[in-house]
Short mmCIF file of C-alpha atoms in Angstrom, two decimals:
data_model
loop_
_atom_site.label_atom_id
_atom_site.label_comp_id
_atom_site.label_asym_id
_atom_site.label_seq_id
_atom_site.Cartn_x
_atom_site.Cartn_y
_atom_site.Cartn_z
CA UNK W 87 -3.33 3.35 -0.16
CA UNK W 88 0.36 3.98 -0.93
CA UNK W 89 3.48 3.97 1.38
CA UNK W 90 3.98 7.14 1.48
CA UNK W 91 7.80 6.19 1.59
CA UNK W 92 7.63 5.33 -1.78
CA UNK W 93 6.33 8.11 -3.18
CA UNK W 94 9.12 10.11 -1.81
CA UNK W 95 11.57 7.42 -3.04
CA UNK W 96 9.98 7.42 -6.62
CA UNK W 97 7.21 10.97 -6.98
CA UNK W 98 7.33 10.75 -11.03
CA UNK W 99 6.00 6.93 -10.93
CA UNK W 100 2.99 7.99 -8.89
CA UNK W 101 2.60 11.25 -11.34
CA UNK W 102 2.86 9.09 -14.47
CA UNK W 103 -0.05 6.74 -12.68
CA UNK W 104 -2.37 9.89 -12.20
CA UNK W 105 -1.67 10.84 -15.93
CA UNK W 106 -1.71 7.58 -17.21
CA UNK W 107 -5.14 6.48 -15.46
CA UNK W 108 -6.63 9.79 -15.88
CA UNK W 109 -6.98 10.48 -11.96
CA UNK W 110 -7.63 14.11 -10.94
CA UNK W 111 -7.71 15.95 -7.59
CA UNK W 112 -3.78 14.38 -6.98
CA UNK W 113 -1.03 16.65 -6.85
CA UNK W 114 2.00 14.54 -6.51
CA UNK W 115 4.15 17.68 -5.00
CA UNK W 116 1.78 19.08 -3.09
CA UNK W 117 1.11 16.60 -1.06
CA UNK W 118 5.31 15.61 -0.06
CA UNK W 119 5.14 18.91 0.43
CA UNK W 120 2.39 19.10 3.17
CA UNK W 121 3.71 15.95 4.25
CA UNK W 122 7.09 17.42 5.22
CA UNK W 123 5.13 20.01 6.86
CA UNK W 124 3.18 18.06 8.93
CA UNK W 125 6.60 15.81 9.94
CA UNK W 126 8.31 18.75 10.82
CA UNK W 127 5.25 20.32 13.00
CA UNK W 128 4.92 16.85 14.63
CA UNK W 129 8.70 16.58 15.24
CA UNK W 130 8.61 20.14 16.92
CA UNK W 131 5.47 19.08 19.10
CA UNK W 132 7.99 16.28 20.53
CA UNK W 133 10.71 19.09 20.79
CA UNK W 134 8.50 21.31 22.74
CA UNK W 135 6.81 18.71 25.14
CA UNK W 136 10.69 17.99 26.33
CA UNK W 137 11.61 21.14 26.31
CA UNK W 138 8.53 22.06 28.59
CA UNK W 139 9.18 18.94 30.60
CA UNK W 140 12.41 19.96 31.50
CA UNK W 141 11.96 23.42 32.12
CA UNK W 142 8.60 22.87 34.34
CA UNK W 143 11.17 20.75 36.48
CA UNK W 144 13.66 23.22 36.92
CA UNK W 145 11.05 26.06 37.73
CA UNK W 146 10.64 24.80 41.40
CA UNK W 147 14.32 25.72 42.29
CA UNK W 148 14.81 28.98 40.24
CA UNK W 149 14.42 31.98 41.86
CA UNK W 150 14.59 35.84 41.08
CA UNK W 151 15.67 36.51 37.05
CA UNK W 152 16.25 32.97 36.24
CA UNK W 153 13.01 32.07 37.37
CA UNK W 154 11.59 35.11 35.02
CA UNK W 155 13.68 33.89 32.39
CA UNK W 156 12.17 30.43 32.22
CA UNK W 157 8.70 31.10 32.59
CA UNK W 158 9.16 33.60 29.46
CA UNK W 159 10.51 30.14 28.11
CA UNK W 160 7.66 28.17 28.73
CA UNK W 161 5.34 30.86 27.30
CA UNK W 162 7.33 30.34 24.36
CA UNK W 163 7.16 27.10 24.23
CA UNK W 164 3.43 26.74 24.64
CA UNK W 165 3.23 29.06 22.18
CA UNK W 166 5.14 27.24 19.53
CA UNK W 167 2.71 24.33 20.88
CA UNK W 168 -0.22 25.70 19.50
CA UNK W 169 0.65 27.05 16.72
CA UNK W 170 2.55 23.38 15.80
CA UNK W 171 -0.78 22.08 16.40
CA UNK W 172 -2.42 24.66 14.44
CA UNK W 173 -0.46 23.68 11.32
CA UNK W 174 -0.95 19.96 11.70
CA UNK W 175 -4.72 20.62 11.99
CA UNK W 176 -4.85 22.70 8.99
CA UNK W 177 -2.58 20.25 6.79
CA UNK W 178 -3.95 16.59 8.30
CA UNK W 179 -6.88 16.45 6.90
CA UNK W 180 -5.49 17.55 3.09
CA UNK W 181 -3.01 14.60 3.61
CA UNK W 182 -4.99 11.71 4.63
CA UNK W 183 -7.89 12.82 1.87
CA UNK W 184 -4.53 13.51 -0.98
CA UNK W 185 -3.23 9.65 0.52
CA UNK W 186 -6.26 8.50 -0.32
CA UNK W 187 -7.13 8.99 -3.77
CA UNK W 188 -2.87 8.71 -5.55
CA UNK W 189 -3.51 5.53 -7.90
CA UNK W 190 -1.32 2.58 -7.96
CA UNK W 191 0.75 2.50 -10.54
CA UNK W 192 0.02 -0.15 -13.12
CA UNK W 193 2.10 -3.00 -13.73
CA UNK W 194 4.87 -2.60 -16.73
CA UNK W 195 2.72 -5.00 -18.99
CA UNK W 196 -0.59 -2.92 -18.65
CA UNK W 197 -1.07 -0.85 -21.86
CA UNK W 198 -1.26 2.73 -21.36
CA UNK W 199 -4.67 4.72 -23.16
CA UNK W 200 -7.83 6.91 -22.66
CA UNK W 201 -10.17 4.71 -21.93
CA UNK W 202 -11.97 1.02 -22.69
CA UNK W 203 -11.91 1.37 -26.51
CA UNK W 204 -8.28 1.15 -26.05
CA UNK W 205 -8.39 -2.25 -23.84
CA UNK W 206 -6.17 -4.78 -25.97
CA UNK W 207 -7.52 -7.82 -26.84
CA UNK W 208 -5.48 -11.26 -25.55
CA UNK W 209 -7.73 -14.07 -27.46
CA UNK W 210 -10.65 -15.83 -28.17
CA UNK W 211 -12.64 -18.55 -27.00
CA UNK W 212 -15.40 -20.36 -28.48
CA UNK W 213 -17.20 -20.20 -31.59
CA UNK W 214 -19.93 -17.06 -32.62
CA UNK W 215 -23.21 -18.58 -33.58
CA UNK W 216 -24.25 -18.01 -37.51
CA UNK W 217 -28.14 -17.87 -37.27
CA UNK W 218 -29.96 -19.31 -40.11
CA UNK W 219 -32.79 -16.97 -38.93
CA UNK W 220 -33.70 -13.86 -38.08
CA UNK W 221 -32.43 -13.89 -34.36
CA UNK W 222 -35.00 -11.93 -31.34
CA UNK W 223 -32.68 -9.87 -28.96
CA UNK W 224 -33.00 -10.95 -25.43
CA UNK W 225 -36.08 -8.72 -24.61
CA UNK W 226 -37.93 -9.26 -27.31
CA UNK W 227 -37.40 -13.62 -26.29
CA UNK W 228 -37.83 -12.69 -22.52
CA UNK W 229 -41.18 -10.64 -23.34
CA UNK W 230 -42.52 -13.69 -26.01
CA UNK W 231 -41.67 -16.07 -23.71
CA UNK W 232 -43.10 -14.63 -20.20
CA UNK W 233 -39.40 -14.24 -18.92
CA UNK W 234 -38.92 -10.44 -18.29
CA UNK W 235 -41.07 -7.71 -17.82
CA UNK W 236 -39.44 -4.48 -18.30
CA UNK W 237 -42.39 -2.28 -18.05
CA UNK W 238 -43.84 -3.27 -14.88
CA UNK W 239 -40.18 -2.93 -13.57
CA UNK W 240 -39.93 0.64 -14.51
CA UNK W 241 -43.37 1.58 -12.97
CA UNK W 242 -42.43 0.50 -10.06
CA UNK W 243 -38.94 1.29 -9.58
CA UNK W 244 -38.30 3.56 -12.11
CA UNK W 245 -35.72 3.33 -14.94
CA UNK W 246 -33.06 0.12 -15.68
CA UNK W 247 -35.20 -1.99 -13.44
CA UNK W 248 -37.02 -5.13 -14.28
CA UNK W 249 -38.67 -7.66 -13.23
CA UNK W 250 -37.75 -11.61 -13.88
CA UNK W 251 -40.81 -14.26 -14.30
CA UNK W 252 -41.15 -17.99 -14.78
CA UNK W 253 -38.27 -19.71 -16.05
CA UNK W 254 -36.42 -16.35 -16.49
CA UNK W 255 -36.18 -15.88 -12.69
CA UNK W 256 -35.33 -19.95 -12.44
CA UNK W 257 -32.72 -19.32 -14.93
CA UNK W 258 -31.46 -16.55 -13.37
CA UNK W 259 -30.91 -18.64 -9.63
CA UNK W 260 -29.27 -21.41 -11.79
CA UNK W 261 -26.79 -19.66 -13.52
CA UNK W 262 -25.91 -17.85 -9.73
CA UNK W 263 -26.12 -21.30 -8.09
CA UNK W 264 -24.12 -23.45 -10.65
CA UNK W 265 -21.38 -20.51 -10.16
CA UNK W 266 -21.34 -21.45 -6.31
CA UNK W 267 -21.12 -24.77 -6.89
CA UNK W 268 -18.51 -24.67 -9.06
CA UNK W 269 -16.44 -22.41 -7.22
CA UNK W 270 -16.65 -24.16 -4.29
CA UNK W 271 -15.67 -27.25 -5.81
CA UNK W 272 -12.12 -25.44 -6.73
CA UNK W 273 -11.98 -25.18 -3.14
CA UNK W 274 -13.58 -21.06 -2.25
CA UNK W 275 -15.02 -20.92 1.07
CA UNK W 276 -18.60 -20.06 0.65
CA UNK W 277 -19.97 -16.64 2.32
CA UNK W 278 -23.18 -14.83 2.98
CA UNK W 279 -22.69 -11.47 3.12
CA UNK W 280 -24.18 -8.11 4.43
CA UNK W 281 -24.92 -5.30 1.70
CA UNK W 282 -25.27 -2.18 3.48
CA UNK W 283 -21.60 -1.29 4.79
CA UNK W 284 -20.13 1.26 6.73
CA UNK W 285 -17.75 4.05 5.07
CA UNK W 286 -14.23 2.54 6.57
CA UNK W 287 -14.84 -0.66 4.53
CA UNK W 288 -15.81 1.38 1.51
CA UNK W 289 -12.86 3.35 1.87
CA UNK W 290 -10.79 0.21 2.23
CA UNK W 291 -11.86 -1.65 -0.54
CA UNK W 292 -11.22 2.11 -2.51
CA UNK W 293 -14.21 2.63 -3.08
CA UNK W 294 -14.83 5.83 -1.57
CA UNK W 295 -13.50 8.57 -2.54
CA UNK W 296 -14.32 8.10 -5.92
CA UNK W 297 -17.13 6.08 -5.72
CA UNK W 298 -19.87 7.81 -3.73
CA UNK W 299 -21.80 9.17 -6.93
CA UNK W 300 -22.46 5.45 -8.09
CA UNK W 301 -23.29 4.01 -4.88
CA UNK W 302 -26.97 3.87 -2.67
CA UNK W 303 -25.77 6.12 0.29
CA UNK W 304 -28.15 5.78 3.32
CA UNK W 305 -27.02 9.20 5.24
CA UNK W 306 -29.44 8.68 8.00
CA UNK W 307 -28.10 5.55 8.64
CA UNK W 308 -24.23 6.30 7.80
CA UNK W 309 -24.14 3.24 5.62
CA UNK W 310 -23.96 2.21 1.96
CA UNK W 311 -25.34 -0.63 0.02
CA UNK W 312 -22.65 -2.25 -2.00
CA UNK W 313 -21.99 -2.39 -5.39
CA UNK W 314 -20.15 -5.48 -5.46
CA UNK W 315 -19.58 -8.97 -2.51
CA UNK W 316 -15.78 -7.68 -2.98
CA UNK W 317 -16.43 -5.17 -0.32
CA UNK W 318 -17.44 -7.38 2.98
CA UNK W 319 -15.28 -10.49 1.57
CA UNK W 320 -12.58 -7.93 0.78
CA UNK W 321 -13.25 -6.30 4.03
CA UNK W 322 -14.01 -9.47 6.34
CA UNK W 323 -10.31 -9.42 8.46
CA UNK W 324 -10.02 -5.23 8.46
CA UNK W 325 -8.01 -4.45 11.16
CA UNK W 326 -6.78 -8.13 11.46
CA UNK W 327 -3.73 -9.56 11.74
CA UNK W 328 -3.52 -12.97 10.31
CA UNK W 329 -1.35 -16.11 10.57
CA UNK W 330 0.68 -16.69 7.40
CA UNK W 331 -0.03 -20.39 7.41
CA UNK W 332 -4.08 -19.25 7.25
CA UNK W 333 -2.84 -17.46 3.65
CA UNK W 334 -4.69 -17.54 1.02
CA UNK W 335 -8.32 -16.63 1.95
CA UNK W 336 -10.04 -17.62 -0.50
CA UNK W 337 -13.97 -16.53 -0.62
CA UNK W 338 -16.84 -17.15 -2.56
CA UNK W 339 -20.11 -15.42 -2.01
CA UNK W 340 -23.51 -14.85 -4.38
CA UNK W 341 -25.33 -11.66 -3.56
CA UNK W 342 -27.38 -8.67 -4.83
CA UNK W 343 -25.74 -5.45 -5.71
CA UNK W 344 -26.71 -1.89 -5.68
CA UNK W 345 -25.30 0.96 -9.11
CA UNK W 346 -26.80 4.03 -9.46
CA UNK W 347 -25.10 4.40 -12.68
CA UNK W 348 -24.90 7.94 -12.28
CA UNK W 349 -23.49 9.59 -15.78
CA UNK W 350 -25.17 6.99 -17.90
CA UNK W 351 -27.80 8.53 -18.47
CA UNK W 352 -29.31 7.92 -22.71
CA UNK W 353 -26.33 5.25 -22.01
CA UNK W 354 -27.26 1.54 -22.79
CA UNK W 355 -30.73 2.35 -22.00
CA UNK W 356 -31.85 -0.82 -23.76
CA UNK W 357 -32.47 -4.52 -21.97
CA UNK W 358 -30.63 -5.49 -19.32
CA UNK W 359 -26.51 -4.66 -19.71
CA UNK W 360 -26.78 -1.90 -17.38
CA UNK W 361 -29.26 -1.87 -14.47
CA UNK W 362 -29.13 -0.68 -11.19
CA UNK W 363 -30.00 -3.81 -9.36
CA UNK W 364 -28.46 -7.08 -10.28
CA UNK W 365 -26.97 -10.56 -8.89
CA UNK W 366 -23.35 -11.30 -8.39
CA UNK W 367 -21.30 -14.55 -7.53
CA UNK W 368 -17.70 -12.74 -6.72
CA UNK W 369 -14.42 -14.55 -5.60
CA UNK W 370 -11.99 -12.47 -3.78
CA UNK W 371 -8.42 -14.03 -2.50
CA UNK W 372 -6.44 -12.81 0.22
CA UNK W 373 -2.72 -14.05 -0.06
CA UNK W 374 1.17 -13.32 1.27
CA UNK W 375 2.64 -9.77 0.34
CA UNK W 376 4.18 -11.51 -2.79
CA UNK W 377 4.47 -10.44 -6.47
CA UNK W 378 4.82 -14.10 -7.92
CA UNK W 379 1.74 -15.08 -6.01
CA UNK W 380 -0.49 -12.57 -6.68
CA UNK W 381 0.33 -13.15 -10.35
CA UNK W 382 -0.20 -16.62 -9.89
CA UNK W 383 -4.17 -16.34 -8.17
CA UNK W 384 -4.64 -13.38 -10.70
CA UNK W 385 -4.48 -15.83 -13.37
CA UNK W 386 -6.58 -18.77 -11.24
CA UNK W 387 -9.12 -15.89 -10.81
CA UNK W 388 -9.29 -15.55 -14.37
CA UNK W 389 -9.22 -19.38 -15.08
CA UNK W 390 -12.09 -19.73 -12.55
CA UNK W 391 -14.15 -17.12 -14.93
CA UNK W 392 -13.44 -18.49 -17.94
CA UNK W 393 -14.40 -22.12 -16.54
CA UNK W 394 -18.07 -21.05 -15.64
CA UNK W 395 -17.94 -19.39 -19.41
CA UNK W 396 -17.20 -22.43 -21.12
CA UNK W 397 -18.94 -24.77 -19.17
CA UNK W 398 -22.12 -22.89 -20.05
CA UNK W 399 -20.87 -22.64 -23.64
CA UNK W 400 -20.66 -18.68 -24.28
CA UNK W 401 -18.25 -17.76 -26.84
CA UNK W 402 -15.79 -14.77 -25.38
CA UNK W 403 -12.31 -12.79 -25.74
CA UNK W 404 -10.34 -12.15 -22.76
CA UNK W 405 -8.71 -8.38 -22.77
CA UNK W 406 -6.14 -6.21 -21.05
CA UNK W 407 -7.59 -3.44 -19.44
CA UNK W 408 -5.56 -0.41 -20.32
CA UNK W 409 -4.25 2.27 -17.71
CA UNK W 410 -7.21 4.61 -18.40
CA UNK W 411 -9.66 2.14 -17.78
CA UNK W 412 -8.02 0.87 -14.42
CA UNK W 413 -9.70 1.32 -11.23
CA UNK W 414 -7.35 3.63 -8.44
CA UNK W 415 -6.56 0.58 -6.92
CA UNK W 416 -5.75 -2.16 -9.45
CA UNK W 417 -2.64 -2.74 -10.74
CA UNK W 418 -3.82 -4.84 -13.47
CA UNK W 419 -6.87 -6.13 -14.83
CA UNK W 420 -8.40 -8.44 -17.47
CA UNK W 421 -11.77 -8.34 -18.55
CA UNK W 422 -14.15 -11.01 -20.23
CA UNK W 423 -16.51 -9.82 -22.74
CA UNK W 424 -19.26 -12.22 -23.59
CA UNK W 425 -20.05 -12.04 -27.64
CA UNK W 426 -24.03 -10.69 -27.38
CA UNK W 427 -25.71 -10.60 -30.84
CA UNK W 428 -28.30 -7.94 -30.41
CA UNK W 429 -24.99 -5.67 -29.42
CA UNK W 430 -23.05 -7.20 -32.11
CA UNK W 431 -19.93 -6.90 -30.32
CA UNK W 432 -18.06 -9.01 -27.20
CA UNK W 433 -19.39 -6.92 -24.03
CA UNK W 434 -17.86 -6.98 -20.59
CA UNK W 435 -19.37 -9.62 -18.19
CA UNK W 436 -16.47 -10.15 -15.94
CA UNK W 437 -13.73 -7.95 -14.28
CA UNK W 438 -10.38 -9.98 -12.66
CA UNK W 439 -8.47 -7.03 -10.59
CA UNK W 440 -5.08 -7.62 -8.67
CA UNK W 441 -4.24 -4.80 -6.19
CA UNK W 442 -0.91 -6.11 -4.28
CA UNK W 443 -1.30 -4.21 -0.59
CA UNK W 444 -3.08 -1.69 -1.93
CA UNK W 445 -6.39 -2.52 -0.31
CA UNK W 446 -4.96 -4.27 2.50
CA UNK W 447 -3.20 -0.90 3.52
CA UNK W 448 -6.03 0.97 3.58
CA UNK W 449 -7.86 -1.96 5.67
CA UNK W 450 -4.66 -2.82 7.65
CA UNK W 451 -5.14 -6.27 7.27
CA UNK W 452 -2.10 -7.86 7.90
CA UNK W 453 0.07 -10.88 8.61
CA UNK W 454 2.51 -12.18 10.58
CA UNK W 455 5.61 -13.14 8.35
CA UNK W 456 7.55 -15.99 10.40
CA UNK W 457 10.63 -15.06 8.25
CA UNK W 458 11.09 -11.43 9.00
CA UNK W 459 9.21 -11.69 12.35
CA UNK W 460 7.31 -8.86 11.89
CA UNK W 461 3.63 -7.86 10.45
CA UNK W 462 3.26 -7.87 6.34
CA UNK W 463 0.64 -6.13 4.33
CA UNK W 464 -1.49 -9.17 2.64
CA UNK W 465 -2.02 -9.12 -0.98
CA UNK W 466 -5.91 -8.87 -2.54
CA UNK W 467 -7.54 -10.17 -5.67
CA UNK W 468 -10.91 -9.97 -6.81
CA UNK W 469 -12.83 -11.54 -9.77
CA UNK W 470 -16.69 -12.01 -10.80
CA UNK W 471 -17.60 -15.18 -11.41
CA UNK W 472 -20.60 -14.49 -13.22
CA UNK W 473 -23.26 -11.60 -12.75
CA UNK W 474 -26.99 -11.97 -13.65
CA UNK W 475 -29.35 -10.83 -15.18
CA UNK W 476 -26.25 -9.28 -18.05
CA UNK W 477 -25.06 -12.95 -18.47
CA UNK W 478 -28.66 -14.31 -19.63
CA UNK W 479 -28.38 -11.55 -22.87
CA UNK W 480 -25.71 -13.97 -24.49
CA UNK W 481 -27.53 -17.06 -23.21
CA UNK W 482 -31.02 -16.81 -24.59
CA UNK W 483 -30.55 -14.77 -27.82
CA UNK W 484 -27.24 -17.65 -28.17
CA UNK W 485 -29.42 -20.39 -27.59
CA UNK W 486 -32.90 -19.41 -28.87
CA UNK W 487 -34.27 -21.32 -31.42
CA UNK W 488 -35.88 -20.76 -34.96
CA UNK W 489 -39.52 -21.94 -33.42
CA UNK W 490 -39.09 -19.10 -30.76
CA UNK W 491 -37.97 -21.50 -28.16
CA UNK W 492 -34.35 -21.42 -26.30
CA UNK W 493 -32.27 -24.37 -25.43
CA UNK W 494 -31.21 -24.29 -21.85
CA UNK W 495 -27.61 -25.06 -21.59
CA UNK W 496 -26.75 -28.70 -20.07
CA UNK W 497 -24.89 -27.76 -17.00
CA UNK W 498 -28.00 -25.69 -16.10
CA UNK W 499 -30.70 -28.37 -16.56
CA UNK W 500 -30.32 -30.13 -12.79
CA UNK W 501 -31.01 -26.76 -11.65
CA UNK W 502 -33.88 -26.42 -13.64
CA UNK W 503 -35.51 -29.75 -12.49
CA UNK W 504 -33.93 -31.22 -15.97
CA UNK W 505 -35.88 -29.03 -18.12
CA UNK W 506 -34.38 -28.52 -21.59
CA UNK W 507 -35.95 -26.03 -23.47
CA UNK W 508 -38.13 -22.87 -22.57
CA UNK W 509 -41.08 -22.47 -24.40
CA UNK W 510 -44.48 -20.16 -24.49
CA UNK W 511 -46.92 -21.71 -22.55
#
């Protein structure tokens, strides 16, 4: 959420964020305007309760004409009362659902366009694999090999589902627990985290409104399962105010997540990029209501990322999301796209999003600044740190080998029991 101060300090910023990330049902004007109508019904409601509060006093000792007079005032008065309050409960509920969905603005650097094909392209990293045979795409070595079973998946759970077998599902847990590992060796507190969630943390994180046609909505039980571990680590001090020494937060947590990916239908139908149920190891930092630091973790986040990438040897290129492909909430964003062969293109695998107080408005999480003496917005970051099964596409058609086999990277192996290769049996 925005202070709405500074929309009323700077309204064409926040209508050159809805153009630029293609945000609809936000009307910049319309809402100052029902804003300055609810401020001015408000600051009559104050006006009136005095008013009445001083007239109800002097009733007692009026008599005769006077007295008539101010009990014709105090009709009037209650009058204006309700229909004050009339106003503000016609206009509140516009606001506070308007407040909700204007976007941040993105940061000066962010490239403005349409959508992901216009995402500009920072570097590479690591080396795309010439075969010297005719390379099987990640089904076709997960089906040959007893590692996925597609099928079976989709008869019982209907489409993008799947089932993982063998050393698919031990590969899986190894890529997910060498992520933990490594992330809490940099020093990220380890969480387990509940999945369903309640609506105020979805709204919060910013998820909702926007959100609700992609996500698992259990109405009966007024509760969501998440898409993403950024919403309960995100969420985890909502309502809280912190110390500044505590700052940063910095989380870690490995857990399943829920996508309906509503509007994709006929869209990457194929394999496993986009499923509705899949693992996630997500880091999410909570730090001081600072520009230079949340630059700073933004690009640890990212370093973090790219550290589980090369460690399991996966060439990639590191982008710029572009306004159109922002989120409502993120100011910035860089995605890593993992080179996959049977898509013959780098694909996204990882998403590193910096929202300044965006979230943490919306959440009130806050902290106490011992310079100002008073209670600060924190800053939030968020980052997957790798999500399987999407991740295993580059790793077994990358390592597969010309006898059908695939080479299991080395960092894997101890989680593996030191196997080295999968094989048919």
């Amino acid at each position: 959420m925005i202070d709405i101060k500074l929309i009323q300090e700077n309204p064409e910023i926040f209508k050159k964020a809805v153009r630029d990330k293609n945000i609809g049902m936000v009307d910049i004007d319309d809402l100052l305007e029902t804003y300055e109508e609810l401020i001015a019904a408000k600051r009559l409601l104050q006006e009136i309760a005095t008013s009445k509060n001083r007239i109800g006093k002097e009733i007692p000792n009026l008599t005769g004409a006077k007295k008539d007079f101010a009990l014709e005032q105090l009709r009037f008065a209650k009058q204006q009362e309700a229909d004050s309050e009339e106003r503000i409960k016609n206009n509140q509920p516009f606001y506070d659902d308007a407040m909700l969905r204007v976007p941040q603005p993105a940061d000066d650097d962010v490239p403005v366009g349409k959508d992901d094909t216009e995402n500009v392209e920072l570097r590479k990293e690591g080396q795309v694999r010439q075969f010297d045979f005719e390379p099987k795409d990640h089904i076709q070595l997960g089906q040959s090999l007893g590692l996925i079973d597609v099928e079976r998946g989709v008869k019982l759970a209907g489409s993008r589902n799947y089932f993982l077998k063998g050393d698919g599902a031990l590969l899986h847990w190894a890529v997910l627990r060498f992520a933990m590992d490594f992330m809490v060796e940099r020093g990220y507190q380890p969480m387990s985290v509940p999945l369903l969630m309640k609506d105020e943390a979805m709204r919060g994180t910013g998820y909702y409104p926007g959100s609700e046609e992609q996500t698992y909505q259990m109405e009966r039980d007024e509760l969501s399962l998440a898409g993403t571990a950024e919403v309960p680590l995100t969420a985890y001090h909502m309502g809280e105010i912190l110390k500044q020494e505590e700052l940063p937060k910095k989380y870690v947590a490995m857990s399943s997540c829920f996508r309906r990916e509503a509007g994709a239908a006929g869209k990457d139908t194929y394999g496993l990029y986009r499923i509705h149920q899949f693992d996630k190891v997500e880091q999410v930092i909570v730090c001081e209501n600072s520009i230079e630091q949340s630059n700073k973790f933004h690009e640890e986040i990212l370093a973090n990322a790219e550290g589980v990438m090369q460690a399991l040897g996966l060439p990639y290129r590191v982008v710029i999301v572009c306004t159109g492909d922002l989120g409502r909430g993120q100011a910035k964003k860089y995605d890593i796209e993992a080179w996959m062969p049977s898509r013959e293109n780098y694909c996204e695998t990882h998403s590193a999003s910096k929202f300044y107080e965006f979230q943490a408005r919306r959440m009130n999480l806050r902290y106490k600044d011992t310079t100002a003496k008073k209670n600060i917005f924190c800053h939030t970051l968020n980052n997957t740190v790798i999500a399987s099964p999407r991740i295993l596409i580059p790793l077994l058609e990358l390592y597969q080998n010309g006898d059908g086999s695939v080479t299991i990277p080395e960092v894997l192996r101890p989680y593996m029991s030191g196997k080295e290769k999968i094989t048919a049996e």
